[in-house]
Coordinates of C-alpha atoms in Angstrom, one line a residue:
M13 CA 102.1 51.4 32.2
N14 CA 99.4 49.0 31.2
A15 CA 95.8 49.8 30.6
S16 CA 94.5 48.7 34.0
A17 CA 97.0 50.9 35.7
I18 CA 96.0 53.9 33.6
K19 CA 92.4 53.4 34.6
F20 CA 93.3 53.0 38.3
Y21 CA 95.5 56.1 38.5
P22 CA 92.7 58.8 38.1
A23 CA 90.7 56.9 40.7
C24 CA 93.6 57.1 43.2
L25 CA 94.0 60.8 42.5
A26 CA 90.3 61.4 43.2
L27 CA 90.5 59.4 46.4
L28 CA 93.6 61.3 47.6
F29 CA 91.9 64.6 46.8
F30 CA 88.8 63.6 48.7
I31 CA 90.9 62.5 51.8
S32 CA 93.0 65.8 51.8
A33 CA 89.9 67.9 51.3
W34 CA 88.1 66.1 54.2
G35 CA 91.2 66.4 56.5
G36 CA 91.6 70.0 55.6
A37 CA 88.0 70.7 56.4
G38 CA 88.4 69.0 59.7
A39 CA 91.6 71.0 60.5
E40 CA 89.8 74.3 59.8
E41 CA 86.9 73.4 62.2
A42 CA 89.4 72.4 64.9
A43 CA 91.5 75.5 64.6
P44 CA 90.3 78.3 66.9
V45 CA 88.9 81.3 65.0
P46 CA 90.4 84.5 66.4
S47 CA 87.6 86.8 67.5
A48 CA 88.1 90.5 67.2
V49 CA 88.8 92.1 70.5
V50 CA 87.7 95.7 70.8
S51 CA 89.6 97.5 73.5
P52 CA 88.4 100.9 74.7
A53 CA 90.4 103.9 73.8
R54 CA 93.0 104.8 76.5
V55 CA 93.7 108.3 77.5
T56 CA 96.8 109.4 79.4
T57 CA 96.7 112.4 81.7
R58 CA 99.7 113.9 83.5
S59 CA 99.1 115.8 86.8
A60 CA 100.0 119.4 87.3
S61 CA 103.3 118.7 89.1
G62 CA 104.2 115.8 86.8
R63 CA 104.4 113.4 89.6
F64 CA 101.4 111.3 88.5
L65 CA 100.4 109.7 85.2
V66 CA 96.8 108.5 85.0
V67 CA 95.7 106.1 82.2
G68 CA 92.0 105.6 81.8
S69 CA 89.2 105.7 79.2
D70 CA 88.2 109.4 79.8
S71 CA 90.3 112.5 80.4
A72 CA 87.7 114.0 82.8
A73 CA 87.7 110.9 85.0
N74 CA 91.5 110.9 84.8
S75 CA 91.6 114.5 86.0
Q76 CA 89.6 113.4 89.1
Y77 CA 92.5 111.0 89.9
T78 CA 95.2 113.5 89.2
R79 CA 93.6 116.0 91.6
W80 CA 93.1 113.4 94.2
A81 CA 96.7 112.2 93.9
E82 CA 98.1 115.8 94.1
D83 CA 96.0 116.4 97.2
I84 CA 97.4 113.3 98.9
A85 CA 100.9 114.4 97.9
G86 CA 100.3 117.8 99.4
L87 CA 99.0 116.4 102.7
L88 CA 102.0 114.0 102.9
S89 CA 104.4 116.9 102.4
R90 CA 102.7 118.9 105.1
L91 CA 102.8 116.0 107.5
F92 CA 106.5 115.5 106.9
E93 CA 107.2 119.2 106.9
A94 CA 109.4 118.7 103.8
A95 CA 109.1 119.0 100.1
L96 CA 108.3 115.8 98.1
P97 CA 110.7 114.8 95.4
S98 CA 109.6 115.8 91.9
F99 CA 109.3 112.2 90.4
T100 CA 109.3 113.8 86.9
R101 CA 111.4 111.2 85.3
T102 CA 109.6 108.3 86.9
P103 CA 106.0 109.5 87.7
I104 CA 103.7 107.3 89.6
E105 CA 101.3 105.6 87.3
I106 CA 97.6 105.2 88.1
I107 CA 95.9 102.8 85.7
C108 CA 92.1 102.5 85.7
V109 CA 90.7 99.1 84.5
Y110 CA 87.2 97.9 84.3
G111 CA 85.4 94.5 84.5
K112 CA 85.3 91.8 87.1
S113 CA 87.8 89.8 85.1
A114 CA 90.3 92.6 85.0
G115 CA 91.8 91.7 88.4
P116 CA 91.4 92.6 92.0
A117 CA 90.2 96.0 93.3
L118 CA 93.7 97.3 93.9
T119 CA 97.1 96.2 92.7
V120 CA 100.4 97.9 93.7
D121 CA 103.4 97.2 91.6
C122 CA 106.5 98.8 93.1
R123 CA 109.3 98.6 90.5
P124 CA 108.1 95.4 88.9
G125 CA 110.8 93.3 87.2
G126 CA 113.6 95.6 88.4
T127 CA 112.2 98.6 86.5
T128 CA 111.8 102.1 88.0
R129 CA 108.0 102.1 87.5
R130 CA 105.6 102.4 90.4
I131 CA 102.1 101.4 89.4
L132 CA 98.7 101.6 91.2
T133 CA 96.1 99.7 89.2
V134 CA 92.5 100.5 90.2
N135 CA 89.7 98.2 89.1
E136 CA 86.7 100.5 89.4
S137 CA 84.3 97.6 88.7
R138 CA 85.2 96.1 92.1
N139 CA 84.6 99.4 94.1
P140 CA 88.0 99.6 95.8
D141 CA 88.1 100.7 99.4
Y142 CA 89.0 104.4 99.6
E143 CA 91.3 104.1 102.6
R144 CA 93.1 101.2 101.0
M145 CA 93.5 103.2 97.8
Q146 CA 94.9 106.1 99.7
E147 CA 97.4 103.8 101.6
S148 CA 98.5 102.3 98.3
L149 CA 99.3 105.7 96.8
C150 CA 101.1 106.6 100.0
A151 CA 103.2 103.4 99.8
L152 CA 104.3 104.4 96.3
L153 CA 105.1 108.0 97.3
L154 CA 107.1 106.9 100.3
D155 CA 109.0 104.4 98.2
G156 CA 109.9 107.1 95.7
W157 CA 111.0 109.3 98.6
V158 CA 113.2 106.6 100.0
E159 CA 114.8 106.1 96.6
D160 CA 115.4 109.8 96.3
R161 CA 117.2 109.9 99.6
R162 CA 119.3 106.9 98.4
Q163 CA 120.4 108.9 95.4
I164 CA 121.2 112.0 97.5
T165 CA 123.5 110.0 99.8
G166 CA 125.2 108.2 96.8
R167 CA 123.7 104.8 97.6
A168 CA 122.9 102.2 94.9
P169 CA 119.2 101.7 94.1
G170 CA 117.5 99.1 96.4
E171 CA 114.3 97.2 96.7
C172 CA 110.9 98.4 97.9
V173 CA 111.4 98.5 101.7
V174 CA 108.5 100.6 103.0
P175 CA 106.7 98.4 105.5
G176 CA 102.9 98.2 105.5
W177 CA 102.5 99.6 109.1
F178 CA 104.3 102.8 108.0
S179 CA 102.5 103.5 104.8
M180 CA 99.1 102.8 106.4
G181 CA 100.0 104.8 109.5
V182 CA 101.1 107.8 107.4
S183 CA 97.9 107.5 105.3
Q184 CA 95.8 107.5 108.5
N185 CA 97.5 110.8 109.7
L186 CA 96.8 112.9 106.6
A187 CA 93.5 114.2 108.0
A188 CA 92.9 115.4 111.6
E189 CA 89.4 113.8 111.6
T190 CA 90.8 110.4 110.8
R191 CA 93.4 110.8 113.5
N192 CA 90.7 111.7 116.0
R193 CA 88.7 108.6 115.0
N194 CA 91.8 106.5 115.5
R195 CA 92.4 108.0 118.9
K196 CA 89.0 106.8 120.0
V197 CA 89.4 103.4 118.5
V198 CA 92.8 102.6 120.0
T199 CA 92.2 104.1 123.4
G200 CA 88.9 102.3 123.6
W201 CA 90.4 99.0 122.6
L202 CA 89.1 96.4 125.1
P203 CA 90.5 94.4 126.6
A204 CA 93.7 96.5 126.4
S205 CA 95.8 93.4 127.0
E206 CA 94.7 92.2 123.5
R207 CA 95.9 95.3 121.8
P208 CA 99.2 94.5 119.9
S209 CA 102.3 96.0 121.3
V210 CA 104.4 98.7 119.5
A211 CA 107.2 96.2 118.9
S212 CA 104.8 93.8 117.1
V213 CA 103.3 96.6 115.0
L214 CA 106.8 97.6 113.8
E215 CA 107.2 94.1 112.5
W216 CA 104.2 94.3 110.2
Q217 CA 105.7 94.4 106.7
S218 CA 102.2 93.7 105.4
L219 CA 99.1 94.4 107.4
P220 CA 97.3 91.5 109.1
E221 CA 93.9 90.5 107.9
G222 CA 90.9 91.2 110.0
W223 CA 89.0 94.1 111.4
P224 CA 90.3 97.5 110.1
R225 CA 91.1 98.7 113.7
N226 CA 94.6 97.6 112.9
W227 CA 94.7 100.5 110.5
A228 CA 93.8 102.8 113.4
L229 CA 96.6 101.2 115.5
C230 CA 99.1 101.9 112.7
G231 CA 97.9 105.4 112.5
M232 CA 98.4 106.0 116.2
V233 CA 101.8 104.4 116.3
V234 CA 103.0 106.7 113.5
H235 CA 101.3 109.7 115.3
W236 CA 103.2 108.7 118.4
L237 CA 106.6 108.4 116.6
G238 CA 106.0 111.9 115.2
S239 CA 105.6 113.2 118.7
L240 CA 109.0 111.9 119.9
K241 CA 111.8 114.4 120.1
D242 CA 114.5 112.0 118.7
V243 CA 112.4 110.4 116.0
S244 CA 111.1 112.1 112.9
Y245 CA 109.4 110.8 109.8
L246 CA 112.4 111.9 107.7
A247 CA 114.6 109.9 110.1
V248 CA 112.5 106.8 109.3
L249 CA 112.9 107.4 105.6
D250 CA 116.7 107.7 106.1
R251 CA 116.7 104.5 108.1
L252 CA 114.9 102.7 105.3
A253 CA 117.2 104.2 102.7
E254 CA 120.1 102.7 104.5
G255 CA 118.5 99.3 104.1
R256 CA 117.9 98.8 107.8
P257 CA 114.5 98.1 109.3
V258 CA 112.6 100.4 111.7
Q259 CA 112.1 98.0 114.6
G260 CA 111.5 98.1 118.3
E261 CA 115.2 98.3 119.3
W262 CA 115.8 101.3 117.0
V263 CA 112.8 103.2 118.3
A264 CA 113.5 102.2 122.0
A265 CA 117.0 103.6 121.8
R266 CA 115.3 107.0 121.1
T267 CA 112.4 107.0 123.5
G268 CA 113.8 106.7 127.0
R269 CA 116.8 106.8 129.2
T270 CA 117.0 103.1 129.5
G271 CA 116.4 102.4 125.8
S272 CA 114.7 99.1 126.6
L273 CA 111.7 97.6 124.8
A274 CA 109.8 97.5 128.1
A275 CA 110.5 101.2 128.7
M276 CA 109.3 102.0 125.1
E277 CA 106.1 100.1 125.6
Q278 CA 105.4 101.9 128.9
E279 CA 106.0 105.3 127.3
W280 CA 103.6 104.3 124.5
R281 CA 100.9 103.3 127.1
D282 CA 101.4 106.5 129.0
W283 CA 101.0 108.5 125.8
L284 CA 97.8 106.7 125.0
I285 CA 96.5 107.5 128.5
R286 CA 97.2 111.2 127.9
Q287 CA 95.5 110.9 124.5
S288 CA 92.4 109.4 126.0
R289 CA 92.2 112.4 128.5
A290 CA 92.6 115.0 125.8
I291 CA 89.6 117.1 125.1
Q292 CA 88.5 116.3 121.5
E293 CA 85.1 117.9 121.3
F294 CA 84.8 121.7 121.7
G295 CA 82.8 124.5 120.4
A296 CA 79.1 125.2 120.6
L297 CA 76.2 123.9 118.4
S298 CA 74.5 126.5 116.3
T299 CA 72.3 126.9 113.2
V300 CA 75.3 128.4 111.4
L301 CA 77.2 125.1 111.8
M302 CA 74.1 123.2 110.7
E303 CA 73.9 125.3 107.5
Q304 CA 77.6 124.7 106.9
L305 CA 77.1 121.0 107.1
K306 CA 74.1 121.2 104.8
A307 CA 76.0 123.2 102.2
E308 CA 78.8 120.6 102.2
L309 CA 76.4 117.8 101.3
V310 CA 76.2 118.7 97.6
L311 CA 78.2 116.5 95.3
V312 CA 80.0 118.2 92.4
F313 CA 81.5 116.1 89.7
P314 CA 82.0 116.0 85.9
A315 CA 79.0 115.0 83.8
E316 CA 79.1 112.2 81.3
P317 CA 80.5 113.4 78.0
E318 CA 78.2 113.7 75.0
A319 CA 79.1 113.0 71.4
G320 CA 81.5 115.6 70.0
Q321 CA 81.7 117.4 73.4
R322 CA 85.2 118.3 74.5
N323 CA 84.7 119.9 77.9
R324 CA 82.4 118.1 80.4
P325 CA 80.2 120.4 82.5
L326 CA 80.0 120.0 86.2
R327 CA 76.9 118.4 87.8
R328 CA 75.6 119.4 91.3
L329 CA 73.5 116.9 93.1
N330 CA 72.0 117.0 96.6
P331 CA 71.8 113.6 98.5
A332 CA 68.2 113.0 97.4
Q333 CA 69.2 113.5 93.7
V334 CA 72.2 111.2 94.2
V335 CA 69.9 108.4 95.3
G336 CA 67.7 109.1 92.3
E337 CA 70.6 108.4 89.8
K338 CA 69.9 105.3 87.8
E339 CA 73.6 104.6 87.3
R340 CA 76.4 105.8 89.5
S341 CA 79.3 106.9 87.3
T342 CA 82.9 106.6 88.3
A343 CA 83.1 110.4 88.7
L344 CA 80.1 110.3 91.0
R345 CA 81.5 107.5 93.2
L346 CA 84.9 109.1 93.4
A347 CA 83.3 112.4 94.5
A348 CA 81.3 110.6 97.1
A349 CA 84.4 109.0 98.6
E350 CA 86.1 112.5 98.7
K351 CA 83.0 113.9 100.3
I352 CA 83.5 111.8 103.4
Q353 CA 86.7 113.6 104.3
K354 CA 85.2 117.0 103.6
I355 CA 82.2 116.4 105.9
R356 CA 84.6 115.3 108.7
A357 CA 86.6 118.5 108.1
V358 CA 83.4 120.5 108.7
T359 CA 82.4 118.6 111.9
I360 CA 85.8 118.0 113.5
G361 CA 86.1 119.6 116.9
K362 CA 82.4 120.6 117.0
A363 CA 79.7 119.4 119.3
P364 CA 79.4 115.6 119.5
E365 CA 75.8 115.8 118.3
L366 CA 77.0 117.5 115.0
V367 CA 79.8 114.9 114.7
E368 CA 77.2 112.1 114.9
V369 CA 75.0 113.6 112.2
G370 CA 78.1 114.1 110.0
E371 CA 79.0 110.5 110.5
A372 CA 75.5 109.4 109.4
Y373 CA 76.0 111.3 106.1
C374 CA 79.5 109.7 105.8
L375 CA 77.9 106.3 106.0
F376 CA 75.5 107.3 103.2
F377 CA 78.3 108.6 100.9
E378 CA 80.4 105.5 101.7
S379 CA 77.7 103.3 100.4
V380 CA 77.4 105.5 97.3
S381 CA 81.1 105.4 96.7
R382 CA 81.1 101.6 96.6
D383 CA 77.8 101.4 94.6
A384 CA 76.0 99.5 97.3
W385 CA 72.5 98.0 97.1
N386 CA 70.1 100.9 96.5
P387 CA 67.8 100.0 99.5
L388 CA 70.8 100.3 101.8
V389 CA 71.7 103.7 100.3
R390 CA 68.2 104.9 100.7
R391 CA 68.0 103.7 104.3
R392 CA 71.2 105.4 105.3
L393 CA 70.2 108.6 103.7
A394 CA 66.8 108.5 105.5
R395 CA 68.6 108.0 108.8
A396 CA 71.0 110.8 108.1
E397 CA 68.2 113.2 107.1
E398 CA 66.1 112.3 110.1
A399 CA 69.1 112.9 112.4
F400 CA 69.9 116.2 110.7
Y401 CA 66.4 117.7 110.8
K402 CA 65.8 116.6 114.4
L403 CA 69.1 118.2 115.5
A404 CA 68.3 121.3 113.5
K405 CA 64.9 121.5 115.3
V406 CA 66.5 121.0 118.7
T407 CA 69.2 123.6 117.9
R408 CA 66.6 126.2 116.8
A409 CA 64.7 125.6 120.1
R410 CA 67.9 125.9 122.1
E411 CA 68.8 129.2 120.4
A412 CA 65.2 130.5 120.9
L413 CA 65.5 129.5 124.6
L414 CA 68.8 131.3 125.0
D415 CA 67.4 134.4 123.2
E416 CA 64.4 134.5 125.7
I417 CA 66.8 134.1 128.6
E418 CA 68.8 137.0 127.4
R419 CA 65.7 139.1 126.7
E420 CA 64.2 138.5 130.1
Q421 CA 67.5 139.3 131.8
V422 CA 67.6 142.6 130.0
E423 CA 64.0 143.4 131.0
D424 CA 64.6 142.4 134.6
L425 CA 67.7 144.6 134.8
S426 CA 65.7 147.6 133.4
Y427 CA 62.9 147.1 135.9
E428 CA 65.0 146.6 138.9
G429 CA 67.6 149.2 138.2
G430 CA 70.4 146.9 137.2
S431 CA 70.3 144.5 140.1
D432 CA 72.7 141.6 139.7
S433 CA 70.3 139.2 141.5
A434 CA 67.8 139.3 138.7
E435 CA 66.9 135.8 137.3
P436 CA 64.9 135.0 134.2
N437 CA 61.4 133.8 134.9
L438 CA 61.1 130.8 132.6
E439 CA 58.7 127.9 132.6
K440 CA 60.5 124.9 133.9
S441 CA 58.5 122.6 131.6
R442 CA 60.0 124.2 128.5
I443 CA 63.6 123.6 129.7
D444 CA 62.7 120.0 130.7
V445 CA 61.2 119.3 127.3
Y446 CA 64.4 120.6 125.6
L447 CA 66.7 118.6 127.9
D448 CA 64.6 115.4 127.5
D449 CA 64.7 115.7 123.8
V450 CA 68.5 116.0 123.7
E451 CA 68.9 113.1 126.1
K452 CA 66.6 110.8 124.1
R453 CA 68.3 111.7 120.8
F454 CA 71.9 111.5 121.8
T455 CA 72.1 108.8 124.5
K456 CA 70.7 105.9 122.5
P457 CA 72.5 102.5 123.0
A458 CA 75.0 101.7 120.3
A459 CA 73.0 98.7 119.2
N460 CA 70.1 101.0 118.1
K461 CA 72.4 102.8 115.7
A462 CA 73.5 99.8 113.6
D463 CA 72.3 99.4 110.1

């Protein structure tokens, strides 16, 4: 190697080092730097029966879901008049997620990827619809029931075959108040010619989009099937376990002597006519009932945990205090959704005036459950409170009027020696005022009651 080459060699090494260093620096800038992802702690809670497994960020909130799921399972068992399978080996999973980017409000995975898992994912940040959530849980319970009946009869495991009309219809029949509401919706469907036929409803593997009155229609179809002598809910499960669909021809063969679809549709229409004529409202209005409704308006739910606190105390809030909450916790919103069913259980079968007031509070708690805009929540509460106190005032006046009638009848009988012809001497204007007040309050056009 000559002298010039020796002098050039260190310069080449320096140039190569500079190029490699520059390229390496550029590569480091181009490479994505992994950021630390902090995931909230996940807590798993198993329900009392072992049928449900809830995964969430808080054990107290998980317990709300386990109690809700167990209640739904109990109602389903009573509706079918049969014991639910245990599901202890493959419990239904309820996974709570948070954040708008965590997916849709509700996701139902029935045995994904050929597994035995049944998963209901609830994104609480999207305020899932309560009736949809209940139907989703029913769908998973019914699928597990179908699979259990497959095993009993020695059949091989199959796919999820529970149609949407059946899971929604069953869900709509778990509470008498929902069934009564559906009766009014379906029998009042105008024009009746636009109401889907039974045969078309039985084809709904998934529910059609649109107004939720289709949910009411599914509920009434399932209610009707349960009233037929030769069709039972367990027979529907067995049919599905056999891998055969529950369609119009199968139902028609069990509804009439002819066994035709036309005869089935006619029997369905006749049954709806009888339902529309049924007396749904009974019982008298009294201050006792008003107090029962008022007592039911209190929300009870677990408080937010404090540092180092194991057991969460219960909070009790009246409607005004609920409105005053700065942030509506998950436990509060879930309690509000459950409160709707409890209010309807109190008012069902009572005087229509009381039912109307109860529904006004249901609208209020519905807006709380989905964390609606606060002015809307306040407006709905104001309307419910106004309706309640006005009805309470009318009820007290009515009872005072009846007390006076009874008192004057007793006085007249004592003065006239027990004559049967005695009539109370009342001021007609007082009766007129009472009747006018009731008529003005409870005969408003439907347009005036809209939000």
